[in-house]
mmCIF file of C-alpha atoms in Angstrom:
data_model
loop_
_atom_site.group_PDB
_atom_site.id
_atom_site.type_symbol
_atom_site.label_atom_id
_atom_site.label_comp_id
_atom_site.label_asym_id
_atom_site.label_seq_id
_atom_site.Cartn_x
_atom_site.Cartn_y
_atom_site.Cartn_z
ATOM 1 C CA MET A 1314 14.574 -46.141 -71.066
ATOM 2 C CA ASN A 1315 12.751 -46.951 -74.321
ATOM 3 C CA HIS A 1316 14.180 -47.614 -77.772
ATOM 4 C CA VAL A 1317 14.082 -49.740 -80.907
ATOM 5 C CA LEU A 1318 16.866 -52.317 -81.162
ATOM 6 C CA PHE A 1319 17.889 -55.583 -82.838
ATOM 7 C CA HIS A 1320 17.890 -58.707 -80.673
ATOM 8 C CA GLN A 1321 19.049 -62.309 -81.024
ATOM 9 C CA ARG A 1322 19.034 -65.224 -78.650
ATOM 10 C CA SER A 1323 21.375 -68.234 -78.896
ATOM 11 C CA SER A 1324 19.500 -70.842 -76.817
ATOM 12 C CA MET A 1325 15.915 -71.791 -76.082
ATOM 13 C CA PRO A 1326 14.603 -69.466 -73.363
ATOM 14 C CA GLU A 1327 12.630 -70.343 -70.280
ATOM 15 C CA LEU A 1328 10.510 -67.304 -70.971
ATOM 16 C CA ALA A 1329 8.515 -66.839 -74.147
ATOM 17 C CA SER A 1330 10.827 -64.213 -75.594
ATOM 18 C CA PRO A 1331 12.611 -63.778 -78.962
ATOM 19 C CA ALA A 1332 16.308 -64.006 -79.487
ATOM 20 C CA HIS A 1333 18.347 -61.197 -81.162
ATOM 21 C CA VAL A 1334 17.683 -57.672 -79.964
ATOM 22 C CA ARG A 1335 19.016 -54.297 -80.895
ATOM 23 C CA ILE A 1336 19.325 -51.892 -77.923
ATOM 24 C CA TRP A 1337 19.394 -48.261 -76.822
ATOM 25 C CA GLN A 1338 19.176 -46.780 -73.294
ATOM 26 C CA SER A 1339 16.641 -46.616 -70.487
ATOM 27 C CA ARG A 1340 13.981 -45.130 -72.685
ATOM 28 C CA SER A 1341 11.956 -46.723 -75.476
ATOM 29 C CA THR A 1342 13.158 -47.313 -79.015
ATOM 30 C CA ASP A 1343 12.936 -49.600 -82.051
ATOM 31 C CA SER A 1344 15.473 -52.329 -82.686
ATOM 32 C CA PHE A 1345 16.085 -55.423 -84.787
ATOM 33 C CA TYR A 1346 16.182 -58.847 -83.199
ATOM 34 C CA THR A 1347 16.828 -62.370 -84.397
ATOM 35 C CA GLY A 1348 14.592 -65.157 -83.219
ATOM 36 C CA HIS A 1349 16.117 -68.062 -81.319
ATOM 37 C CA VAL A 1350 14.572 -70.644 -83.654
ATOM 38 C CA VAL A 1351 14.952 -68.799 -86.960
ATOM 39 C CA ARG A 1352 18.070 -66.587 -86.715
ATOM 40 C CA ASN A 1353 16.646 -63.583 -88.529
ATOM 41 C CA TRP A 1354 16.892 -60.063 -87.147
ATOM 42 C CA LYS A 1355 13.697 -58.248 -86.178
ATOM 43 C CA VAL A 1356 12.913 -54.741 -84.997
ATOM 44 C CA ARG A 1357 11.696 -54.526 -81.412
ATOM 45 C CA TRP A 1358 10.808 -51.676 -79.080
ATOM 46 C CA PHE A 1359 12.799 -51.897 -75.845
ATOM 47 C CA VAL A 1360 12.035 -50.568 -72.391
ATOM 48 C CA LEU A 1361 14.665 -50.809 -69.652
ATOM 49 C CA LEU A 1362 13.293 -51.152 -66.136
ATOM 50 C CA GLN A 1363 15.189 -51.497 -62.884
ATOM 51 C CA ASP A 1364 15.421 -55.298 -62.973
ATOM 52 C CA LYS A 1365 14.420 -56.302 -66.501
ATOM 53 C CA LEU A 1366 14.520 -55.386 -70.153
ATOM 54 C CA LEU A 1367 11.158 -55.599 -71.936
ATOM 55 C CA TYR A 1368 10.744 -55.750 -75.703
ATOM 56 C CA TYR A 1369 7.618 -55.235 -77.824
ATOM 57 C CA LYS A 1370 6.539 -55.978 -81.384
ATOM 58 C CA ILE A 1371 5.870 -52.990 -83.624
ATOM 59 C CA GLU A 1372 2.823 -52.963 -85.887
ATOM 60 C CA GLY A 1373 1.962 -50.028 -88.123
ATOM 61 C CA GLY A 1374 4.719 -47.929 -86.608
ATOM 62 C CA LYS A 1375 3.394 -48.408 -83.051
ATOM 63 C CA LYS A 1376 4.439 -50.820 -80.341
ATOM 64 C CA GLU A 1377 1.925 -53.360 -79.149
ATOM 65 C CA PRO A 1378 0.528 -52.816 -75.633
ATOM 66 C CA SER A 1379 1.898 -56.064 -74.177
ATOM 67 C CA PRO A 1380 5.592 -57.017 -74.242
ATOM 68 C CA LYS A 1381 6.693 -59.814 -76.546
ATOM 69 C CA GLY A 1382 9.343 -60.914 -74.067
ATOM 70 C CA ARG A 1383 11.655 -59.888 -71.271
ATOM 71 C CA ILE A 1384 15.261 -60.296 -70.217
ATOM 72 C CA LEU A 1385 15.750 -60.622 -66.461
ATOM 73 C CA LEU A 1386 18.848 -58.659 -65.488
ATOM 74 C CA ASP A 1387 19.549 -60.303 -62.131
ATOM 75 C CA GLY A 1388 22.767 -62.275 -62.536
ATOM 76 C CA CYS A 1389 23.303 -61.084 -66.125
ATOM 77 C CA THR A 1390 26.735 -60.390 -67.556
ATOM 78 C CA ILE A 1391 27.200 -57.807 -70.291
ATOM 79 C CA THR A 1392 29.822 -57.648 -73.049
ATOM 80 C CA CYS A 1393 30.310 -54.353 -74.872
ATOM 81 C CA PRO A 1394 31.734 -53.998 -77.410
ATOM 82 C CA CYS A 1395 30.866 -57.476 -78.687
ATOM 83 C CA LEU A 1396 32.756 -58.480 -81.839
ATOM 84 C CA GLU A 1397 31.325 -61.968 -82.352
ATOM 85 C CA TYR A 1398 29.545 -60.892 -85.550
ATOM 86 C CA GLU A 1399 32.068 -59.488 -88.039
ATOM 87 C CA ASN A 1400 29.528 -57.403 -89.976
ATOM 88 C CA ARG A 1401 27.686 -56.122 -86.898
ATOM 89 C CA PRO A 1402 30.111 -53.946 -84.900
ATOM 90 C CA LEU A 1403 27.455 -52.240 -82.754
ATOM 91 C CA LEU A 1404 26.386 -55.201 -80.656
ATOM 92 C CA ILE A 1405 25.815 -55.660 -76.936
ATOM 93 C CA LYS A 1406 25.801 -59.216 -75.609
ATOM 94 C CA LEU A 1407 23.767 -60.173 -72.548
ATOM 95 C CA LYS A 1408 24.199 -63.582 -70.935
ATOM 96 C CA THR A 1409 21.557 -64.453 -68.344
ATOM 97 C CA LYS A 1410 22.240 -66.590 -65.294
ATOM 98 C CA THR A 1411 20.517 -69.450 -67.160
ATOM 99 C CA ASN A 1412 23.205 -69.122 -69.886
ATOM 100 C CA THR A 1413 20.901 -67.649 -72.527
ATOM 101 C CA ASP A 1414 22.711 -65.233 -74.840
ATOM 102 C CA TYR A 1415 21.029 -62.124 -76.233
ATOM 103 C CA PHE A 1416 22.701 -60.004 -78.913
ATOM 104 C CA LEU A 1417 21.413 -56.437 -79.110
ATOM 105 C CA GLU A 1418 22.364 -54.151 -81.989
ATOM 106 C CA CYS A 1419 22.246 -50.364 -81.900
ATOM 107 C CA CYS A 1420 22.309 -47.775 -84.672
ATOM 108 C CA SER A 1421 25.413 -45.905 -83.505
ATOM 109 C CA ARG A 1422 28.395 -46.372 -81.263
ATOM 110 C CA GLU A 1423 27.197 -43.579 -78.970
ATOM 111 C CA GLU A 1424 23.803 -45.208 -78.477
ATOM 112 C CA ARG A 1425 25.375 -48.614 -77.939
ATOM 113 C CA ASP A 1426 27.679 -47.303 -75.208
ATOM 114 C CA SER A 1427 24.850 -45.321 -73.630
ATOM 115 C CA TRP A 1428 22.607 -48.396 -73.502
ATOM 116 C CA ALA A 1429 25.443 -50.561 -72.192
ATOM 117 C CA LEU A 1430 26.154 -48.118 -69.379
ATOM 118 C CA ASP A 1431 22.488 -47.935 -68.349
ATOM 119 C CA ILE A 1432 21.971 -51.700 -68.544
ATOM 120 C CA THR A 1433 25.126 -52.264 -66.507
ATOM 121 C CA GLY A 1434 23.823 -49.770 -63.958
ATOM 122 C CA ALA A 1435 20.535 -51.699 -63.765
ATOM 123 C CA ILE A 1436 22.373 -55.010 -63.319
ATOM 124 C CA HIS A 1437 24.338 -53.549 -60.396
ATOM 125 C CA ALA A 1438 21.493 -51.385 -59.064
ATOM 126 C CA GLY A 1439 21.741 -52.970 -55.619
ATOM 127 C CA HIS A 1440 25.453 -52.196 -55.417
ATOM 128 C CA PRO A 1441 25.929 -48.381 -55.565
ATOM 129 C CA VAL A 1442 29.704 -48.650 -55.092
ATOM 130 C CA GLN A 1443 29.985 -50.718 -58.285
ATOM 131 C CA VAL A 1444 27.838 -48.202 -60.165
ATOM 132 C CA GLN A 1445 30.118 -45.353 -59.053
ATOM 133 C CA GLU A 1446 33.162 -47.372 -60.144
ATOM 134 C CA LEU A 1447 31.612 -47.968 -63.580
ATOM 135 C CA HIS A 1448 31.063 -44.250 -64.107
ATOM 136 C CA ARG A 1449 34.608 -43.517 -62.918
ATOM 137 C CA MET A 1450 36.084 -46.105 -65.296
ATOM 138 C CA LYS A 1451 34.231 -44.550 -68.225
ATOM 139 C CA ASN A 1452 36.891 -41.788 -68.255
ATOM 140 C CA SER A 1453 39.643 -43.718 -66.527
ATOM 141 C CA PHE A 1454 43.264 -43.841 -67.565
ATOM 142 C CA LYS A 1455 45.335 -46.666 -66.137
ATOM 143 C CA LEU A 1456 47.174 -48.816 -68.640
ATOM 144 C CA LEU A 1457 48.328 -52.349 -67.889
ATOM 145 C CA ASP A 1458 51.748 -52.466 -66.225
ATOM 146 C CA ASN A 1459 53.079 -55.092 -68.670
ATOM 147 C CA ILE A 1460 51.695 -53.511 -71.830
ATOM 148 C CA SER A 1461 53.723 -53.854 -75.034
ATOM 149 C CA LEU A 1462 52.802 -52.041 -78.223
ATOM 150 C CA HIS A 1463 54.672 -54.686 -80.202
ATOM 151 C CA ASP A 1464 52.367 -57.366 -78.771
ATOM 152 C CA ILE A 1465 49.296 -55.278 -79.586
ATOM 153 C CA VAL A 1466 50.381 -54.801 -83.194
ATOM 154 C CA GLU A 1467 51.129 -58.515 -83.609
ATOM 155 C CA ARG A 1468 47.618 -59.270 -82.343
ATOM 156 C CA MET A 1469 46.167 -56.653 -84.692
ATOM 157 C CA TYR A 1470 47.794 -58.409 -87.667
ATOM 158 C CA ASP A 1471 46.300 -61.813 -86.749
ATOM 159 C CA SER A 1472 44.158 -63.014 -89.646
ATOM 160 C CA ASN A 1473 41.529 -64.569 -87.366
ATOM 161 C CA THR A 1474 41.321 -62.388 -84.262
ATOM 162 C CA GLY A 1475 43.019 -59.186 -85.419
ATOM 163 C CA ILE A 1476 41.519 -55.877 -86.519
ATOM 164 C CA LYS A 1477 39.295 -56.266 -89.590
ATOM 165 C CA LEU A 1478 40.620 -54.387 -92.621
ATOM 166 C CA THR A 1479 38.183 -52.945 -95.166
ATOM 167 C CA ARG A 1480 38.146 -50.788 -98.280
ATOM 168 C CA ASN A 1481 36.884 -47.258 -97.781
ATOM 169 C CA LEU A 1482 36.146 -44.208 -99.914
ATOM 170 C CA ASP A 1483 36.940 -40.733 -98.602
ATOM 171 C CA GLN A 1484 36.245 -37.653 -100.723
ATOM 172 C CA GLY A 1485 36.852 -39.527 -103.967
ATOM 173 C CA ASN A 1486 39.976 -41.324 -102.760
ATOM 174 C CA ARG A 1487 39.913 -45.107 -102.363
ATOM 175 C CA TYR A 1488 41.841 -46.694 -99.511
ATOM 176 C CA LYS A 1489 42.556 -50.409 -99.174
ATOM 177 C CA GLU A 1490 43.096 -52.293 -95.923
ATOM 178 C CA THR A 1491 41.922 -49.575 -93.578
ATOM 179 C CA PHE A 1492 40.071 -49.550 -90.277
ATOM 180 C CA THR A 1493 38.103 -46.835 -88.520
ATOM 181 C CA GLY A 1494 39.026 -45.139 -85.277
ATOM 182 C CA SER A 1495 35.980 -46.483 -83.440
ATOM 183 C CA SER A 1496 36.614 -50.051 -84.667
ATOM 184 C CA LEU A 1497 40.168 -49.942 -83.265
ATOM 185 C CA VAL A 1498 38.881 -48.642 -79.920
ATOM 186 C CA ASP A 1499 36.302 -51.455 -79.854
ATOM 187 C CA TRP A 1500 38.995 -54.009 -80.710
ATOM 188 C CA LEU A 1501 41.357 -52.805 -77.964
ATOM 189 C CA ILE A 1502 38.612 -53.024 -75.338
ATOM 190 C CA SER A 1503 37.311 -56.366 -76.596
ATOM 191 C CA ASN A 1504 40.840 -57.835 -76.398
ATOM 192 C CA SER A 1505 41.346 -56.495 -72.845
ATOM 193 C CA PHE A 1506 44.120 -54.034 -73.745
ATOM 194 C CA ALA A 1507 41.967 -51.242 -72.263
ATOM 195 C CA VAL A 1508 38.933 -51.038 -69.985
ATOM 196 C CA SER A 1509 37.507 -47.736 -71.194
ATOM 197 C CA ARG A 1510 37.276 -45.849 -74.462
ATOM 198 C CA PHE A 1511 39.499 -43.109 -73.016
ATOM 199 C CA GLU A 1512 42.229 -45.670 -72.303
ATOM 200 C CA ALA A 1513 41.830 -47.195 -75.752
ATOM 201 C CA VAL A 1514 42.126 -43.778 -77.440
ATOM 202 C CA THR A 1515 45.326 -43.151 -75.465
ATOM 203 C CA LEU A 1516 46.712 -46.519 -76.592
ATOM 204 C CA ALA A 1517 45.755 -45.821 -80.204
ATOM 205 C CA SER A 1518 47.510 -42.447 -79.978
ATOM 206 C CA MET A 1519 50.635 -44.236 -78.753
ATOM 207 C CA LEU A 1520 50.456 -46.619 -81.718
ATOM 208 C CA MET A 1521 50.246 -43.619 -84.031
ATOM 209 C CA ASP A 1522 53.027 -41.662 -82.296
ATOM 210 C CA GLU A 1523 55.356 -44.642 -82.603
ATOM 211 C CA ASN A 1524 54.542 -45.104 -86.313
ATOM 212 C CA PHE A 1525 52.705 -48.419 -85.984
ATOM 213 C CA ILE A 1526 49.572 -46.962 -87.572
ATOM 214 C CA ARG A 1527 48.931 -43.807 -89.550
ATOM 215 C CA PRO A 1528 45.905 -41.673 -90.447
ATOM 216 C CA VAL A 1529 44.454 -41.653 -93.965
ATOM 217 C CA GLY A 1530 41.604 -39.537 -95.250
ATOM 218 C CA THR A 1531 40.522 -36.037 -94.323
ATOM 219 C CA ARG A 1532 39.064 -36.467 -90.827
ATOM 220 C CA SER A 1533 41.902 -38.419 -89.239
ATOM 221 C CA THR A 1534 44.655 -36.437 -90.993
ATOM 222 C CA GLU A 1535 43.268 -33.085 -89.854
ATOM 223 C CA ALA A 1536 43.119 -34.316 -86.239
ATOM 224 C CA MET A 1537 46.903 -34.786 -86.243
ATOM 225 C CA ARG A 1538 47.401 -31.065 -85.701
ATOM 226 C CA PHE A 1539 46.253 -31.406 -82.076
ATOM 227 C CA SER A 1540 48.930 -31.850 -79.418
ATOM 228 C CA ASP A 1541 46.719 -33.562 -76.860
ATOM 229 C CA PRO A 1542 46.757 -37.374 -77.365
ATOM 230 C CA SER A 1543 43.033 -37.542 -76.567
ATOM 231 C CA GLU A 1544 42.312 -35.303 -79.592
ATOM 232 C CA LYS A 1545 44.954 -36.583 -82.005
ATOM 233 C CA PHE A 1546 43.305 -39.976 -82.499
ATOM 234 C CA LEU A 1547 39.582 -39.971 -83.315
ATOM 235 C CA ASP A 1548 37.181 -42.489 -81.802
ATOM 236 C CA ASP A 1549 34.979 -42.035 -84.845
ATOM 237 C CA SER A 1550 33.459 -44.325 -87.473
ATOM 238 C CA THR A 1551 34.369 -41.858 -90.266
ATOM 239 C CA ALA A 1552 38.052 -41.455 -89.310
ATOM 240 C CA LEU A 1553 40.261 -43.861 -91.285
ATOM 241 C CA TYR A 1554 43.592 -45.419 -90.283
ATOM 242 C CA MET A 1555 45.897 -48.079 -91.660
ATOM 243 C CA PHE A 1556 49.075 -49.892 -90.670
ATOM 244 C CA ALA A 1557 52.236 -47.905 -91.324
ATOM 245 C CA GLU A 1558 54.504 -49.526 -93.913
ATOM 246 C CA ASN A 1559 57.278 -50.100 -91.393
ATOM 247 C CA SER A 1560 54.994 -50.940 -88.477
ATOM 248 C CA LYS A 1561 56.412 -54.457 -88.091
ATOM 249 C CA LYS A 1562 59.973 -53.179 -88.073
ATOM 250 C CA ASN A 1563 59.488 -49.907 -86.203
ATOM 251 C CA THR A 1564 63.198 -49.240 -85.875
ATOM 252 C CA SER A 1565 64.325 -46.050 -84.214
ATOM 253 C CA SER A 1566 67.248 -43.927 -85.365
ATOM 254 C CA LYS A 1567 67.471 -42.134 -81.999
ATOM 255 C CA GLU A 1568 70.742 -42.452 -80.177
ATOM 256 C CA GLU A 1569 70.444 -44.708 -77.148
ATOM 257 C CA VAL A 1570 70.727 -43.041 -73.766
ATOM 258 C CA GLN A 1571 73.372 -44.644 -71.574
ATOM 259 C CA PHE A 1572 72.771 -45.116 -67.859
ATOM 260 C CA ASN A 1573 75.097 -46.037 -65.050
ATOM 261 C CA ILE A 1574 74.322 -49.467 -63.633
ATOM 262 C CA SER A 1575 74.421 -48.087 -60.096
ATOM 263 C CA GLU A 1576 71.518 -45.693 -60.657
ATOM 264 C CA LEU A 1577 69.349 -48.606 -61.819
ATOM 265 C CA SER A 1578 70.242 -50.742 -58.806
ATOM 266 C CA GLY A 1579 68.130 -48.879 -56.263
ATOM 267 C CA THR A 1580 65.048 -50.261 -54.554
ATOM 268 C CA ILE A 1581 61.890 -49.702 -56.591
ATOM 269 C CA VAL A 1582 59.520 -47.554 -54.535
ATOM 270 C CA LYS A 1583 56.789 -46.939 -57.086
ATOM 271 C CA GLN A 1584 56.097 -47.531 -60.769
ATOM 272 C CA GLY A 1585 53.285 -46.924 -63.223
ATOM 273 C CA PHE A 1586 52.206 -45.197 -66.422
ATOM 274 C CA LEU A 1587 52.151 -41.404 -66.662
ATOM 275 C CA VAL A 1588 51.999 -38.957 -69.562
ATOM 276 C CA LYS A 1589 55.110 -36.811 -70.053
ATOM 277 C CA GLN A 1590 55.713 -33.701 -72.149
ATOM 278 C CA GLY A 1591 58.733 -33.877 -74.442
ATOM 279 C CA HIS A 1592 61.474 -31.276 -74.090
ATOM 280 C CA LYS A 1593 61.927 -30.520 -77.797
ATOM 281 C CA ARG A 1594 58.654 -31.080 -79.690
ATOM 282 C CA LYS A 1595 56.515 -30.489 -76.558
ATOM 283 C CA ASN A 1596 54.259 -33.396 -77.524
ATOM 284 C CA TRP A 1597 52.785 -35.707 -74.895
ATOM 285 C CA LYS A 1598 53.640 -39.408 -74.723
ATOM 286 C CA VAL A 1599 52.821 -42.219 -72.320
ATOM 287 C CA ARG A 1600 55.830 -43.462 -70.415
ATOM 288 C CA ARG A 1601 56.307 -46.084 -67.728
ATOM 289 C CA PHE A 1602 57.925 -44.358 -64.750
ATOM 290 C CA VAL A 1603 60.013 -46.198 -62.157
ATOM 291 C CA LEU A 1604 60.898 -44.465 -58.889
ATOM 292 C CA ARG A 1605 63.968 -45.847 -57.084
ATOM 293 C CA ALA A 1606 65.592 -45.162 -53.720
ATOM 294 C CA ASP A 1607 69.226 -45.650 -52.625
ATOM 295 C CA PRO A 1608 70.199 -44.049 -54.933
ATOM 296 C CA ALA A 1609 67.164 -41.840 -55.575
ATOM 297 C CA PHE A 1610 66.373 -41.726 -59.308
ATOM 298 C CA LEU A 1611 63.294 -41.398 -61.486
ATOM 299 C CA HIS A 1612 63.569 -43.230 -64.817
ATOM 300 C CA TYR A 1613 61.023 -43.494 -67.604
ATOM 301 C CA TYR A 1614 60.657 -46.205 -70.246
ATOM 302 C CA ASP A 1615 59.147 -46.319 -73.721
ATOM 303 C CA PRO A 1616 56.415 -49.015 -73.692
ATOM 304 C CA THR A 1617 56.852 -49.472 -77.459
ATOM 305 C CA LYS A 1618 60.339 -50.919 -76.986
ATOM 306 C CA GLU A 1619 60.752 -54.594 -76.223
ATOM 307 C CA GLU A 1620 64.036 -54.144 -74.356
ATOM 308 C CA ASN A 1621 63.737 -53.030 -70.739
ATOM 309 C CA LYS A 1622 66.004 -49.981 -70.992
ATOM 310 C CA PRO A 1623 65.054 -46.469 -69.818
ATOM 311 C CA VAL A 1624 64.846 -43.704 -72.413
ATOM 312 C CA GLY A 1625 65.379 -41.020 -69.795
ATOM 313 C CA GLY A 1626 65.901 -40.379 -66.132
ATOM 314 C CA PHE A 1627 67.435 -38.079 -63.551
ATOM 315 C CA SER A 1628 68.658 -37.939 -59.963
ATOM 316 C CA LEU A 1629 66.089 -36.690 -57.478
ATOM 317 C CA ARG A 1630 68.626 -35.072 -55.131
ATOM 318 C CA GLY A 1631 67.939 -31.349 -54.947
ATOM 319 C CA CYS A 1632 64.738 -31.603 -57.034
ATOM 320 C CA LEU A 1633 61.555 -29.662 -56.421
ATOM 321 C CA VAL A 1634 58.182 -31.344 -57.056
ATOM 322 C CA SER A 1635 54.806 -29.606 -56.995
ATOM 323 C CA ALA A 1636 51.247 -29.952 -58.270
ATOM 324 C CA LEU A 1637 50.005 -27.682 -61.057
ATOM 325 C CA GLU A 1638 46.394 -26.732 -60.422
ATOM 326 C CA ASP A 1639 46.017 -24.419 -63.428
ATOM 327 C CA ASN A 1640 45.376 -26.279 -66.698
ATOM 328 C CA GLY A 1641 46.436 -23.191 -68.602
ATOM 329 C CA VAL A 1642 50.069 -23.186 -67.457
ATOM 330 C CA PRO A 1643 51.952 -21.167 -70.125
ATOM 331 C CA ALA A 1644 54.858 -23.633 -70.366
ATOM 332 C CA VAL A 1645 52.545 -26.572 -70.966
ATOM 333 C CA LYS A 1646 51.739 -26.979 -74.654
ATOM 334 C CA GLY A 1647 48.607 -28.791 -75.750
ATOM 335 C CA ASN A 1648 45.085 -29.120 -74.444
ATOM 336 C CA VAL A 1649 46.015 -31.184 -71.394
ATOM 337 C CA GLN A 1650 43.236 -31.962 -68.933
ATOM 338 C CA GLY A 1651 44.473 -31.464 -65.362
ATOM 339 C CA ASN A 1652 46.217 -33.764 -62.859
ATOM 340 C CA LEU A 1653 49.569 -32.198 -63.768
ATOM 341 C CA PHE A 1654 52.665 -31.966 -61.637
ATOM 342 C CA LYS A 1655 56.128 -30.536 -62.245
ATOM 343 C CA ILE A 1656 59.601 -31.672 -61.254
ATOM 344 C CA ILE A 1657 62.510 -29.189 -61.415
ATOM 345 C CA THR A 1658 65.956 -30.767 -61.206
ATOM 346 C CA LYS A 1659 68.942 -29.137 -59.505
ATOM 347 C CA ASN A 1660 70.171 -28.306 -63.051
ATOM 348 C CA ASP A 1661 66.916 -26.351 -63.609
ATOM 349 C CA ILE A 1662 65.430 -28.827 -66.088
ATOM 350 C CA HIS A 1663 61.635 -28.796 -65.946
ATOM 351 C CA TYR A 1664 59.594 -31.997 -66.362
ATOM 352 C CA TYR A 1665 55.834 -31.694 -66.860
ATOM 353 C CA ILE A 1666 53.948 -34.904 -66.066
ATOM 354 C CA GLN A 1667 50.263 -35.857 -66.080
ATOM 355 C CA ALA A 1668 48.689 -38.461 -63.803
ATOM 356 C CA SER A 1669 45.399 -40.247 -64.455
ATOM 357 C CA SER A 1670 43.663 -38.679 -61.447
ATOM 358 C CA LYS A 1671 44.222 -36.212 -58.617
ATOM 359 C CA ALA A 1672 44.625 -39.114 -56.197
ATOM 360 C CA GLU A 1673 47.356 -40.694 -58.320
ATOM 361 C CA ARG A 1674 49.106 -37.323 -58.672
ATOM 362 C CA VAL A 1675 49.151 -36.974 -54.858
ATOM 363 C CA GLN A 1676 50.557 -40.491 -54.505
ATOM 364 C CA TRP A 1677 53.426 -39.763 -56.894
ATOM 365 C CA ILE A 1678 54.266 -36.422 -55.290
ATOM 366 C CA GLU A 1679 54.237 -37.941 -51.801
ATOM 367 C CA ALA A 1680 56.480 -40.790 -52.977
ATOM 368 C CA ILE A 1681 58.991 -38.462 -54.669
ATOM 369 C CA LYS A 1682 59.299 -35.733 -52.007
ATOM 370 C CA PRO A 1683 61.139 -37.798 -49.334
ATOM 371 C CA LEU A 1684 63.761 -38.735 -51.937
ATOM 372 C CA THR A 1685 64.652 -35.169 -52.919
#
């Protein structure tokens, strides 16, 4: 892969190579880099090989024949997104096994993520299982079991480590204290609330559904018409969002659902996050599901609520559970991407649920069936 990137280095290298680099993928390209003695950013042409990253000076619009320096990838760790520089959101950080830090800046979020994926693949080239796992995680969906949207919002408000708020102009309208969709996704990943952009988009959609954040401007407001959570929130540097006015309070006027203590006393067989379709608005929301035996019940919880009380649930006796292979099921509203299954209660109430993968869907179905 070759490309032009920016590059910076934070300690004196063993090799005669500059310090800050800006990166693309496993092809050649220009980039800026900052020297390790004088911290200025310079453009360099990068070439990614199987075990190293070479960078070249550019003179007269052409790269020089011999590389200016190299970054050995054996034993490297990569951080992407890297938010150490407030005004440079498109960085990749490489730390070599000799503890030399390189900061590589790309021109777009897409190029940054593409370079990061290829560099990570080169670092783990001798471990094909890890490479397969990296590609799987790119579109993974598995939220943390102890996730709390309240905690995320509190962290977002932090003046030092929270999301950076900026002024933006959109079609003649000025907005104060806003952030872009892609910057929120970067922040969620950087703070370990998500491991992939797909997970982060799902989390951001939850924040929006629960009125913690709201869209402003044309792009983000228009996207709200989509029913699928993955399309409602935009991982885009032109889509603007801001905190909702009541995001710190976030009180709900919904009537609390009462549950018998006995139905919550069963042995927990399985629990995890799934996406459930609502019965009235037919929108999709992430819920934490808990499967219990003796008595057999399936309850689901709202991860935005601090109290550990279910918002819904039903007895599994007499239920039917089955996988839905057709994404275009008429009763399912929204552009939902597979891994669906359906539970029909003995009172003929239909629940449509989405798992993160076919394997997870099978696990849930196999866990529920013996309890029906």
